CSV table of N, CA and C in Angstrom, one decimal:
chain,number,residue,atom,x,y,z
B,1,MET,N,-18.0,-60.1,28.1
B,1,MET,CA,-17.8,-59.8,26.7
B,1,MET,C,-16.8,-58.7,26.5
B,2,LEU,N,-17.0,-57.6,27.3
B,2,LEU,CA,-16.2,-56.4,27.2
B,2,LEU,C,-14.8,-56.7,27.7
B,3,ASN,N,-14.7,-57.6,28.7
B,3,ASN,CA,-13.3,-58.0,29.2
B,3,ASN,C,-12.6,-58.8,28.1
B,4,LEU,N,-13.3,-59.6,27.3
B,4,LEU,CA,-12.6,-60.4,26.3
B,4,LEU,C,-12.0,-59.5,25.2
B,5,ILE,N,-12.8,-58.4,24.9
B,5,ILE,CA,-12.3,-57.5,23.9
B,5,ILE,C,-11.1,-56.7,24.4
B,6,LYS,N,-11.1,-56.3,25.6
B,6,LYS,CA,-10.0,-55.6,26.2
B,6,LYS,C,-8.7,-56.5,26.2
B,7,ILE,N,-8.9,-57.8,26.6
B,7,ILE,CA,-7.8,-58.8,26.6
B,7,ILE,C,-7.3,-59.0,25.2
B,8,LYS,N,-8.1,-59.1,24.2
B,8,LYS,CA,-7.7,-59.3,22.8
B,8,LYS,C,-7.0,-58.0,22.3
B,9,ASP,N,-7.4,-56.8,22.6
B,9,ASP,CA,-6.7,-55.6,22.3
B,9,ASP,C,-5.4,-55.5,22.9
B,10,LYS,N,-5.3,-55.9,24.2
B,10,LYS,CA,-4.0,-55.9,24.9
B,10,LYS,C,-3.0,-56.9,24.2
B,11,LYS,N,-3.5,-58.0,23.8
B,11,LYS,CA,-2.6,-59.0,23.2
B,11,LYS,C,-2.1,-58.5,21.8
B,12,LYS,N,-3.0,-57.8,21.1
B,12,LYS,CA,-2.5,-57.2,19.8
B,12,LYS,C,-1.5,-56.1,20.1
B,13,GLU,N,-1.6,-55.3,21.1
B,13,GLU,CA,-0.6,-54.3,21.5
B,13,GLU,C,0.7,-54.9,21.8
B,14,GLN,N,0.6,-56.0,22.6
B,14,GLN,CA,1.9,-56.7,23.0
B,14,GLN,C,2.6,-57.3,21.8
B,15,ALA,N,1.8,-57.9,20.9
B,15,ALA,CA,2.4,-58.5,19.7
B,15,ALA,C,3.0,-57.4,18.8
B,16,ALA,N,2.4,-56.3,18.7
B,16,ALA,CA,2.9,-55.2,17.9
B,16,ALA,C,4.2,-54.7,18.6
B,17,SER,N,4.2,-54.6,19.9
B,17,SER,CA,5.3,-54.1,20.6
B,17,SER,C,6.5,-55.0,20.5
B,18,ALA,N,6.2,-56.3,20.6
B,18,ALA,CA,7.3,-57.3,20.4
B,18,ALA,C,7.9,-57.3,19.0
B,19,ALA,N,7.1,-56.9,18.0
B,19,ALA,CA,7.5,-56.9,16.6
B,19,ALA,C,8.3,-55.6,16.4
B,20,GLY,N,8.4,-54.7,17.4
B,20,GLY,CA,9.1,-53.5,17.3
B,20,GLY,C,8.3,-52.3,16.7
B,21,LYS,N,7.0,-52.5,16.6
B,21,LYS,CA,6.1,-51.5,16.1
B,21,LYS,C,5.5,-50.7,17.3
B,22,ALA,N,5.3,-49.4,17.0
B,22,ALA,CA,4.6,-48.6,18.1
B,22,ALA,C,3.1,-49.0,18.1
B,23,PRO,N,2.5,-49.1,19.3
B,23,PRO,CA,1.1,-49.5,19.4
B,23,PRO,C,0.3,-48.5,18.7
B,24,VAL,N,-0.7,-49.0,18.0
B,24,VAL,CA,-1.6,-48.1,17.2
B,24,VAL,C,-2.7,-47.7,18.2
B,25,LYS,N,-2.9,-46.3,18.3
B,25,LYS,CA,-3.9,-45.8,19.2
B,25,LYS,C,-5.2,-45.8,18.4
B,26,LYS,N,-6.2,-46.4,19.0
B,26,LYS,CA,-7.6,-46.4,18.4
B,26,LYS,C,-8.2,-45.0,18.5
B,27,GLN,N,-8.7,-44.5,17.3
B,27,GLN,CA,-9.3,-43.2,17.3
B,27,GLN,C,-10.7,-43.2,17.7
B,28,SER,N,-11.1,-42.2,18.5
B,28,SER,CA,-12.5,-42.1,18.9
B,28,SER,C,-13.3,-41.6,17.7
B,29,ALA,N,-14.6,-41.8,17.8
B,29,ALA,CA,-15.5,-41.3,16.7
B,29,ALA,C,-15.3,-39.8,16.5
B,30,GLY,N,-15.1,-39.1,17.7
B,30,GLY,CA,-14.9,-37.7,17.6
B,30,GLY,C,-13.7,-37.3,16.9
B,31,GLU,N,-12.6,-38.1,17.1
B,31,GLU,CA,-11.3,-37.8,16.4
B,31,GLU,C,-11.5,-38.1,14.9
B,32,LEU,N,-12.2,-39.1,14.5
B,32,LEU,CA,-12.4,-39.4,13.1
B,32,LEU,C,-13.2,-38.3,12.4
B,33,ARG,N,-14.3,-37.9,13.1
B,33,ARG,CA,-15.1,-36.8,12.5
B,33,ARG,C,-14.3,-35.5,12.4
B,34,LEU,N,-13.5,-35.2,13.5
B,34,LEU,CA,-12.7,-34.0,13.4
B,34,LEU,C,-11.7,-34.0,12.3
B,35,HIS,N,-11.0,-35.2,12.1
B,35,HIS,CA,-10.1,-35.3,11.0
B,35,HIS,C,-10.8,-35.0,9.7
B,36,LYS,N,-12.0,-35.5,9.5
B,36,LYS,CA,-12.7,-35.3,8.3
B,36,LYS,C,-13.0,-33.8,8.2
B,37,ASP,N,-13.5,-33.1,9.3
B,37,ASP,CA,-13.8,-31.7,9.2
B,37,ASP,C,-12.6,-30.9,8.9
B,38,ILE,N,-11.4,-31.2,9.5
B,38,ILE,CA,-10.2,-30.4,9.2
B,38,ILE,C,-9.8,-30.6,7.8
B,39,SER,N,-9.9,-31.8,7.3
B,39,SER,CA,-9.4,-32.1,5.9
B,39,SER,C,-10.3,-31.4,4.9
B,40,GLU,N,-11.6,-31.1,5.3
B,40,GLU,CA,-12.5,-30.4,4.4
B,40,GLU,C,-12.7,-28.9,4.7
B,41,LEU,N,-11.8,-28.4,5.5
B,41,LEU,CA,-11.9,-26.9,5.9
B,41,LEU,C,-11.8,-26.1,4.6
B,42,ASN,N,-12.6,-25.0,4.6
B,42,ASN,CA,-12.6,-24.0,3.6
B,42,ASN,C,-12.5,-22.7,4.3
B,43,LEU,N,-11.3,-22.4,4.7
B,43,LEU,CA,-11.1,-21.2,5.5
B,43,LEU,C,-11.2,-19.9,4.7
B,44,PRO,N,-11.8,-18.9,5.3
B,44,PRO,CA,-11.8,-17.5,4.6
B,44,PRO,C,-10.3,-17.1,4.5
B,45,LYS,N,-10.0,-16.2,3.6
B,45,LYS,CA,-8.7,-15.7,3.4
B,45,LYS,C,-8.1,-15.0,4.6
B,46,SER,N,-9.0,-14.5,5.5
B,46,SER,CA,-8.5,-13.8,6.7
B,46,SER,C,-8.3,-14.7,7.9
B,47,THR,N,-8.3,-16.0,7.7
B,47,THR,CA,-8.2,-17.0,8.8
B,47,THR,C,-7.2,-18.1,8.5
B,48,SER,N,-6.5,-18.5,9.5
B,48,SER,CA,-5.5,-19.6,9.4
B,48,SER,C,-5.7,-20.5,10.6
B,49,ILE,N,-5.1,-21.7,10.4
B,49,ILE,CA,-5.1,-22.7,11.5
B,49,ILE,C,-3.7,-23.2,11.8
B,50,SER,N,-3.5,-23.5,13.1
B,50,SER,CA,-2.2,-24.0,13.5
B,50,SER,C,-2.4,-25.1,14.6
B,51,PHE,N,-1.4,-26.0,14.7
B,51,PHE,CA,-1.5,-27.1,15.6
B,51,PHE,C,-0.2,-26.9,16.6
B,52,PRO,N,-0.4,-26.2,17.7
B,52,PRO,CA,0.8,-25.9,18.5
B,52,PRO,C,1.4,-27.2,19.1
B,53,ASN,N,0.6,-28.2,19.3
B,53,ASN,CA,1.1,-29.5,19.9
B,53,ASN,C,1.5,-30.5,18.8
B,54,GLY,N,1.5,-30.0,17.5
B,54,GLY,CA,1.9,-30.9,16.4
B,54,GLY,C,0.6,-31.5,15.8
B,55,LYS,N,0.8,-32.0,14.6
B,55,LYS,CA,-0.4,-32.5,13.8
B,55,LYS,C,-1.0,-33.8,14.4
B,56,ASP,N,-0.2,-34.4,15.4
B,56,ASP,CA,-0.7,-35.6,16.0
B,56,ASP,C,-1.8,-35.3,17.0
B,57,ASP,N,-1.9,-34.1,17.5
B,57,ASP,CA,-3.0,-33.7,18.4
B,57,ASP,C,-4.0,-32.8,17.7
B,58,LEU,N,-4.9,-33.4,17.0
B,58,LEU,CA,-5.9,-32.7,16.2
B,58,LEU,C,-7.0,-32.1,17.2
B,59,MET,N,-7.1,-32.7,18.4
B,59,MET,CA,-8.2,-32.3,19.3
B,59,MET,C,-7.9,-30.9,19.9
B,60,ASN,N,-6.7,-30.4,19.7
B,60,ASN,CA,-6.4,-29.0,20.3
B,60,ASN,C,-5.7,-28.3,19.2
B,61,PHE,N,-6.2,-27.2,18.8
B,61,PHE,CA,-5.6,-26.4,17.7
B,61,PHE,C,-6.0,-24.9,17.9
B,62,GLU,N,-5.4,-24.0,17.1
B,62,GLU,CA,-5.7,-22.6,17.2
B,62,GLU,C,-6.1,-22.1,15.8
B,63,ILE,N,-7.0,-21.2,15.9
B,63,ILE,CA,-7.5,-20.5,14.7
B,63,ILE,C,-7.1,-19.0,14.9
B,64,ILE,N,-6.5,-18.4,13.8
B,64,ILE,CA,-6.1,-17.0,13.8
B,64,ILE,C,-7.0,-16.3,12.9
B,65,VAL,N,-7.7,-15.3,13.4
B,65,VAL,CA,-8.6,-14.5,12.6
B,65,VAL,C,-8.0,-13.1,12.4
B,66,ARG,N,-7.9,-12.6,11.2
B,66,ARG,CA,-7.4,-11.3,10.9
B,66,ARG,C,-8.5,-10.6,10.0
B,67,PRO,N,-9.4,-9.9,10.7
B,67,PRO,CA,-10.6,-9.3,10.0
B,67,PRO,C,-10.1,-8.4,8.9
B,68,ASP,N,-10.8,-8.5,7.8
B,68,ASP,CA,-10.4,-7.6,6.6
B,68,ASP,C,-11.4,-6.5,6.4
B,69,GLU,N,-12.3,-6.3,7.4
B,69,GLU,CA,-13.3,-5.2,7.3
B,69,GLU,C,-13.9,-5.0,8.7
B,70,GLY,N,-14.6,-3.9,8.9
B,70,GLY,CA,-15.3,-3.6,10.1
B,70,GLY,C,-14.4,-3.0,11.2
B,71,TYR,N,-14.9,-2.9,12.4
B,71,TYR,CA,-14.3,-2.3,13.5
B,71,TYR,C,-12.9,-2.9,13.8
B,72,TYR,N,-12.7,-4.2,13.6
B,72,TYR,CA,-11.5,-4.9,14.0
B,72,TYR,C,-10.5,-5.1,12.9
B,73,LEU,N,-10.7,-4.3,11.8
B,73,LEU,CA,-9.8,-4.4,10.6
B,73,LEU,C,-8.3,-4.2,11.1
B,74,GLY,N,-7.5,-5.0,10.7
B,74,GLY,CA,-6.0,-4.9,11.1
B,74,GLY,C,-5.7,-5.6,12.3
B,75,GLY,N,-6.6,-6.2,13.0
B,75,GLY,CA,-6.3,-6.9,14.3
B,75,GLY,C,-6.0,-8.4,14.0
B,76,THR,N,-5.4,-9.0,14.9
B,76,THR,CA,-5.1,-10.4,14.9
B,76,THR,C,-5.6,-11.1,16.2
B,77,PHE,N,-6.5,-12.0,16.0
B,77,PHE,CA,-7.1,-12.6,17.2
B,77,PHE,C,-6.9,-14.2,17.1
B,78,VAL,N,-6.4,-14.7,18.2
B,78,VAL,CA,-6.1,-16.1,18.3
B,78,VAL,C,-7.1,-16.8,19.2
B,79,PHE,N,-7.7,-17.9,18.7
B,79,PHE,CA,-8.7,-18.7,19.4
B,79,PHE,C,-8.2,-20.1,19.6
B,80,THR,N,-8.3,-20.6,20.8
B,80,THR,CA,-8.0,-22.0,21.0
B,80,THR,C,-9.2,-22.9,20.9
B,81,PHE,N,-9.1,-24.0,20.3
B,81,PHE,CA,-10.2,-25.0,20.2
B,81,PHE,C,-9.8,-26.2,21.0
B,82,GLN,N,-10.6,-26.7,21.9
B,82,GLN,CA,-10.5,-28.0,22.5
B,82,GLN,C,-11.7,-28.8,22.2
B,83,VAL,N,-11.4,-29.9,21.5
B,83,VAL,CA,-12.5,-30.8,21.0
B,83,VAL,C,-12.5,-32.0,21.8
B,84,SER,N,-13.7,-32.4,22.4
B,84,SER,CA,-13.8,-33.5,23.2
B,84,SER,C,-14.0,-34.8,22.3
B,85,PRO,N,-13.7,-36.0,22.9
B,85,PRO,CA,-13.9,-37.2,22.1
B,85,PRO,C,-15.3,-37.4,21.7
B,86,SER,N,-16.3,-36.8,22.4
B,86,SER,CA,-17.7,-37.0,22.1
B,86,SER,C,-18.2,-36.0,21.0
B,87,TYR,N,-17.2,-35.2,20.4
B,87,TYR,CA,-17.6,-34.4,19.2
B,87,TYR,C,-18.1,-35.3,18.1
B,88,PRO,N,-19.1,-35.0,17.4
B,88,PRO,CA,-19.8,-33.8,17.2
B,88,PRO,C,-21.0,-33.6,18.1
B,89,HIS,N,-21.2,-34.5,19.1
B,89,HIS,CA,-22.4,-34.5,20.0
B,89,HIS,C,-22.2,-33.3,21.0
B,90,GLU,N,-21.0,-32.9,21.2
B,90,GLU,CA,-20.7,-31.7,22.0
B,90,GLU,C,-20.0,-30.7,21.2
B,91,PRO,N,-20.3,-29.4,21.4
B,91,PRO,CA,-19.5,-28.4,20.6
B,91,PRO,C,-18.1,-28.3,21.1
B,92,PRO,N,-17.2,-27.8,20.2
B,92,PRO,CA,-15.8,-27.6,20.7
B,92,PRO,C,-15.8,-26.5,21.8
B,93,LYS,N,-14.8,-26.5,22.7
B,93,LYS,CA,-14.7,-25.4,23.6
B,93,LYS,C,-13.7,-24.4,23.0
B,94,VAL,N,-14.2,-23.2,22.8
B,94,VAL,CA,-13.4,-22.1,22.1
B,94,VAL,C,-13.2,-21.0,23.1
B,95,LYS,N,-11.9,-20.5,23.1
B,95,LYS,CA,-11.5,-19.4,23.9
B,95,LYS,C,-10.7,-18.5,23.1
B,96,CYS,N,-10.8,-17.2,23.3
B,96,CYS,CA,-10.0,-16.2,22.6
B,96,CYS,C,-8.8,-15.9,23.5
B,97,LYS,N,-7.6,-16.1,23.0
B,97,LYS,CA,-6.4,-15.9,23.7
B,97,LYS,C,-6.0,-14.4,23.7
B,98,THR,N,-6.5,-13.7,22.7
B,98,THR,CA,-6.2,-12.3,22.6
B,98,THR,C,-7.2,-11.4,23.3
B,99,LYS,N,-6.7,-10.5,24.2
B,99,LYS,CA,-7.6,-9.6,24.9
B,99,LYS,C,-8.2,-8.7,23.9
B,100,VAL,N,-9.5,-8.6,24.0
B,100,VAL,CA,-10.2,-7.8,23.0
B,100,VAL,C,-11.4,-7.1,23.6
B,101,TYR,N,-11.7,-5.9,23.2
B,101,TYR,CA,-12.9,-5.1,23.6
B,101,TYR,C,-14.0,-5.5,22.6
B,102,HIS,N,-14.9,-6.4,23.0
B,102,HIS,CA,-15.9,-6.9,22.1
B,102,HIS,C,-17.1,-7.3,22.9
B,103,PRO,N,-18.3,-7.0,22.4
B,103,PRO,CA,-19.5,-7.3,23.2
B,103,PRO,C,-19.7,-8.9,23.3
B,104,ASN,N,-19.2,-9.7,22.5
B,104,ASN,CA,-19.4,-11.1,22.5
B,104,ASN,C,-18.2,-11.9,23.0
B,105,ILE,N,-17.2,-11.2,23.5
B,105,ILE,CA,-16.0,-11.9,24.0
B,105,ILE,C,-15.6,-11.2,25.3
B,106,ASP,N,-15.6,-11.9,26.4
B,106,ASP,CA,-15.3,-11.2,27.7
B,106,ASP,C,-13.7,-11.2,27.9
B,107,LEU,N,-13.3,-10.6,29.0
B,107,LEU,CA,-11.9,-10.4,29.2
B,107,LEU,C,-11.1,-11.7,29.6
B,108,GLU,N,-11.9,-12.7,29.9
B,108,GLU,CA,-11.3,-14.0,30.2
B,108,GLU,C,-11.2,-14.9,28.9
B,109,GLY,N,-11.7,-14.3,27.8
B,109,GLY,CA,-11.6,-15.0,26.5
B,109,GLY,C,-12.8,-15.9,26.2
B,110,ASN,N,-13.8,-15.9,27.0
B,110,ASN,CA,-15.0,-16.7,26.7
B,110,ASN,C,-15.7,-16.1,25.5
B,111,VAL,N,-16.3,-16.9,24.7
B,111,VAL,CA,-16.9,-16.5,23.5
B,111,VAL,C,-18.4,-16.7,23.5
B,112,CYS,N,-19.2,-15.7,23.2
B,112,CYS,CA,-20.6,-15.9,23.2
B,112,CYS,C,-21.1,-16.0,21.7
B,113,LEU,N,-21.2,-17.3,21.3
B,113,LEU,CA,-21.6,-17.6,19.9
B,113,LEU,C,-22.7,-18.7,20.1
B,114,ASN,N,-23.9,-18.4,19.6
B,114,ASN,CA,-25.0,-19.3,19.9
B,114,ASN,C,-24.7,-20.8,19.4
B,115,ILE,N,-24.0,-21.0,18.3
B,115,ILE,CA,-23.7,-22.3,17.9
B,115,ILE,C,-22.7,-23.1,18.8
B,116,LEU,N,-22.1,-22.4,19.7
B,116,LEU,CA,-21.2,-23.0,20.7
B,116,LEU,C,-22.0,-23.4,21.9
B,117,ARG,N,-23.3,-23.0,22.0
B,117,ARG,CA,-24.1,-23.3,23.2
B,117,ARG,C,-25.4,-24.0,22.8
B,118,GLU,N,-26.5,-23.3,22.9
B,118,GLU,CA,-27.8,-23.9,22.8
B,118,GLU,C,-28.1,-24.3,21.3
B,119,ASP,N,-27.5,-23.6,20.4
B,119,ASP,CA,-27.9,-23.9,19.0
B,119,ASP,C,-26.9,-25.0,18.3
B,120,TRP,N,-26.1,-25.6,19.1
B,120,TRP,CA,-25.2,-26.6,18.6
B,120,TRP,C,-26.0,-27.8,18.2
B,121,LYS,N,-25.6,-28.4,17.0
B,121,LYS,CA,-26.2,-29.6,16.5
B,121,LYS,C,-25.1,-30.4,15.9
B,122,PRO,N,-25.1,-31.7,16.0
B,122,PRO,CA,-24.0,-32.6,15.4
B,122,PRO,C,-23.8,-32.4,13.9
B,123,VAL,N,-24.8,-31.9,13.2
B,123,VAL,CA,-24.6,-31.6,11.8
B,123,VAL,C,-23.6,-30.4,11.5
B,124,LEU,N,-23.5,-29.6,12.6
B,124,LEU,CA,-22.5,-28.5,12.4
B,124,LEU,C,-21.1,-29.0,12.5
B,125,ASN,N,-20.2,-28.2,12.0
B,125,ASN,CA,-18.8,-28.6,12.0
B,125,ASN,C,-17.8,-27.5,12.4
B,126,ILE,N,-16.6,-27.8,12.3
B,126,ILE,CA,-15.5,-26.8,12.7
B,126,ILE,C,-15.6,-25.6,11.7
B,127,ASN,N,-15.8,-25.8,10.5
B,127,ASN,CA,-15.9,-24.8,9.5
B,127,ASN,C,-17.0,-23.8,9.9
B,128,THR,N,-18.1,-24.3,10.3
B,128,THR,CA,-19.3,-23.4,10.7
B,128,THR,C,-18.9,-22.5,11.9
B,129,VAL,N,-18.1,-23.1,12.9
B,129,VAL,CA,-17.7,-22.3,14.0
B,129,VAL,C,-16.7,-21.2,13.6
B,130,ILE,N,-15.8,-21.6,12.7
B,130,ILE,CA,-14.8,-20.6,12.2
B,130,ILE,C,-15.6,-19.4,11.5
B,131,TYR,N,-16.5,-19.7,10.7
B,131,TYR,CA,-17.3,-18.7,10.0
B,131,TYR,C,-18.1,-17.9,11.0
B,132,GLY,N,-18.6,-18.5,12.1
B,132,GLY,CA,-19.2,-17.8,13.1
B,132,GLY,C,-18.3,-16.8,13.8
B,133,LEU,N,-17.1,-17.2,14.1
B,133,LEU,CA,-16.1,-16.3,14.7
B,133,LEU,C,-15.8,-15.2,13.8
B,134,ASN,N,-15.6,-15.4,12.5
B,134,ASN,CA,-15.4,-14.3,11.6
B,134,ASN,C,-16.5,-13.3,11.6
B,135,LEU,N,-17.7,-13.8,11.7
B,135,LEU,CA,-18.9,-13.0,11.7
B,135,LEU,C,-19.0,-12.1,12.9
B,136,LEU,N,-18.5,-12.6,14.1
B,136,LEU,CA,-18.4,-11.8,15.3
B,136,LEU,C,-17.6,-10.5,15.1
B,137,PHE,N,-16.6,-10.6,14.2
B,137,PHE,CA,-15.7,-9.4,14.0
B,137,PHE,C,-16.3,-8.5,12.9
B,138,THR,N,-17.1,-9.0,12.0
B,138,THR,CA,-17.7,-8.1,11.0
B,138,THR,C,-19.0,-7.6,11.5
B,139,GLN,N,-19.7,-8.3,12.3
B,139,GLN,CA,-21.0,-7.9,12.8
B,139,GLN,C,-21.2,-8.2,14.3
B,140,PRO,N,-20.5,-7.5,15.2
B,140,PRO,CA,-20.6,-7.7,16.6
B,140,PRO,C,-22.1,-7.7,17.0
B,141,ASN,N,-22.5,-8.5,17.9
B,141,ASN,CA,-23.9,-8.6,18.3
B,141,ASN,C,-24.1,-8.0,19.7
B,142,ASP,N,-24.8,-6.9,19.8
B,142,ASP,CA,-25.0,-6.2,21.1
B,142,ASP,C,-26.3,-6.8,21.8
B,143,GLU,N,-27.0,-7.7,21.2
B,143,GLU,CA,-28.2,-8.3,21.8
B,143,GLU,C,-28.0,-9.5,22.6
B,144,ASP,N,-26.8,-10.1,22.5
B,144,ASP,CA,-26.5,-11.3,23.3
B,144,ASP,C,-25.1,-11.2,23.8
B,145,PRO,N,-24.8,-10.2,24.7
B,145,PRO,CA,-23.4,-9.9,25.0
B,145,PRO,C,-22.9,-10.7,26.2
B,146,LEU,N,-21.6,-10.9,26.2
B,146,LEU,CA,-20.8,-11.3,27.4
B,146,LEU,C,-20.2,-10.1,28.1
B,147,ASN,N,-19.8,-9.1,27.3
B,147,ASN,CA,-19.3,-7.8,27.8
B,147,ASN,C,-20.4,-6.8,27.6
B,148,HIS,N,-21.2,-6.6,28.7
B,148,HIS,CA,-22.4,-5.8,28.6
B,148,HIS,C,-22.0,-4.3,28.4
B,149,GLU,N,-20.9,-3.9,28.9
B,149,GLU,CA,-20.5,-2.5,28.8
B,149,GLU,C,-20.2,-2.2,27.3
B,150,ALA,N,-19.4,-3.1,26.7
B,150,ALA,CA,-19.1,-2.9,25.2
B,150,ALA,C,-20.4,-3.0,24.4
B,151,ALA,N,-21.3,-3.8,24.8
B,151,ALA,CA,-22.6,-3.9,24.0
B,151,ALA,C,-23.4,-2.7,24.1
B,152,ALA,N,-23.4,-2.1,25.3
B,152,ALA,CA,-24.2,-0.8,25.5
B,152,ALA,C,-23.6,0.3,24.7
B,153,VAL,N,-22.2,0.4,24.7
B,153,VAL,CA,-21.5,1.4,23.9
B,153,VAL,C,-21.8,1.2,22.4
B,154,LEU,N,-21.7,0.0,21.9
B,154,LEU,CA,-22.0,-0.3,20.5
B,154,LEU,C,-23.4,0.1,20.2
B,155,ARG,N,-24.3,-0.2,21.0
B,155,ARG,CA,-25.8,0.1,20.7
B,155,ARG,C,-26.0,1.6,20.8
B,156,ASP,N,-25.5,2.3,21.8
B,156,ASP,CA,-25.8,3.7,22.1
B,156,ASP,C,-24.9,4.7,21.4
B,157,ASN,N,-23.7,4.3,21.1
B,157,ASN,CA,-22.7,5.3,20.6
B,157,ASN,C,-21.7,4.5,19.7
B,158,PRO,N,-22.0,4.1,18.5
B,158,PRO,CA,-21.1,3.4,17.6
B,158,PRO,C,-19.8,4.1,17.4
B,159,LYS,N,-19.8,5.4,17.3
B,159,LYS,CA,-18.5,6.1,17.1
B,159,LYS,C,-17.6,5.9,18.3
B,160,LEU,N,-18.1,6.0,19.5
B,160,LEU,CA,-17.3,5.8,20.7
B,160,LEU,C,-16.8,4.3,20.8
B,161,PHE,N,-17.7,3.4,20.4
B,161,PHE,CA,-17.4,2.0,20.3
B,161,PHE,C,-16.2,1.8,19.4
B,162,GLU,N,-16.2,2.4,18.2
B,162,GLU,CA,-15.1,2.3,17.3
B,162,GLU,C,-13.8,2.8,17.9
B,163,ALA,N,-13.9,4.0,18.6
B,163,ALA,CA,-12.7,4.6,19.2
B,163,ALA,C,-12.2,3.6,20.3
B,164,ASN,N,-13.1,3.0,21.1
B,164,ASN,CA,-12.7,2.1,22.1
B,164,ASN,C,-12.0,0.9,21.5
B,165,VAL,N,-12.5,0.4,20.4
B,165,VAL,CA,-11.9,-0.8,19.8
B,165,VAL,C,-10.5,-0.5,19.3
B,166,LYS,N,-10.3,0.7,18.7
B,166,LYS,CA,-9.0,1.1,18.2
B,166,LYS,C,-8.0,1.3,19.3
B,167,ARG,N,-8.5,1.9,20.4
B,167,ARG,CA,-7.6,2.1,21.6
B,167,ARG,C,-7.2,0.7,22.2
B,168,ALA,N,-8.2,-0.2,22.3
B,168,ALA,CA,-7.9,-1.5,22.8
B,168,ALA,C,-6.9,-2.3,21.9
B,169,MET,N,-7.1,-2.2,20.6
B,169,MET,CA,-6.2,-2.9,19.7
B,169,MET,C,-4.8,-2.3,19.7
B,170,ALA,N,-4.7,-1.1,20.1
B,170,ALA,CA,-3.4,-0.5,20.2
B,170,ALA,C,-2.7,-0.7,21.5
B,171,GLY,N,-3.4,-1.5,22.4
B,171,GLY,CA,-2.8,-1.9,23.7
B,171,GLY,C,-3.3,-1.0,24.8
B,172,GLY,N,-4.4,-0.3,24.6
B,172,GLY,CA,-4.9,0.6,25.7
B,172,GLY,C,-5.6,-0.1,26.8
B,173,TYR,N,-6.1,0.7,27.7
B,173,TYR,CA,-6.8,0.1,28.9
B,173,TYR,C,-8.3,0.2,28.8
B,174,PHE,N,-9.0,-0.8,29.3
B,174,PHE,CA,-10.4,-0.8,29.4
B,174,PHE,C,-10.8,-1.5,30.7
B,175,ALA,N,-11.7,-0.8,31.4
B,175,ALA,CA,-12.2,-1.4,32.7
B,175,ALA,C,-11.0,-1.8,33.5
B,176,SER,N,-10.0,-0.9,33.5
B,176,SER,CA,-8.7,-1.0,34.3
B,176,SER,C,-8.0,-2.3,33.9
B,177,VAL,N,-8.2,-2.8,32.7
B,177,VAL,CA,-7.5,-4.0,32.3
B,177,VAL,C,-6.7,-3.6,31.0
B,178,ARG,N,-5.4,-3.9,30.9
B,178,ARG,CA,-4.6,-3.6,29.7
B,178,ARG,C,-4.9,-4.7,28.7
B,179,THR,N,-5.3,-4.2,27.5
B,179,THR,CA,-5.6,-5.2,26.4
B,179,THR,C,-4.3,-5.5,25.6
């Protein structure tokens, strides 16, 4: 039965190609859901979205967060989103492209946000993830860190943490890594 469907689809593609039309790519359920999520985005004023590969590639995009309060005020942080065809049953893969001194983001750009891991549920959407990323900058979490050193400084000496954030955002060094 599956073979018959494939043959039928192939014939449709050949007929469209013969008529001079580009073949229509069938969208996965994940692409359809992502299209809906993006069309319904309600971004905070400190956040924007871009599609580096063009609007035809919705499964890969960037979110730019510019915190308007807190330790990271004045910074610009770029996150890449890679969304699998099985979205929303799997969370998007999110990485921070901007080096940042943060308890919940390591120097490789991995992001520690519970809704991207164990607390992900298909009812959540891209908007929820974006609000979660914004929350990381207004309320860094020292209880579930990826960068344990930054978490310890935040917990034990918030003034030093603030100074370290400012130095890192100005292009300073941390743990012998230039930010």
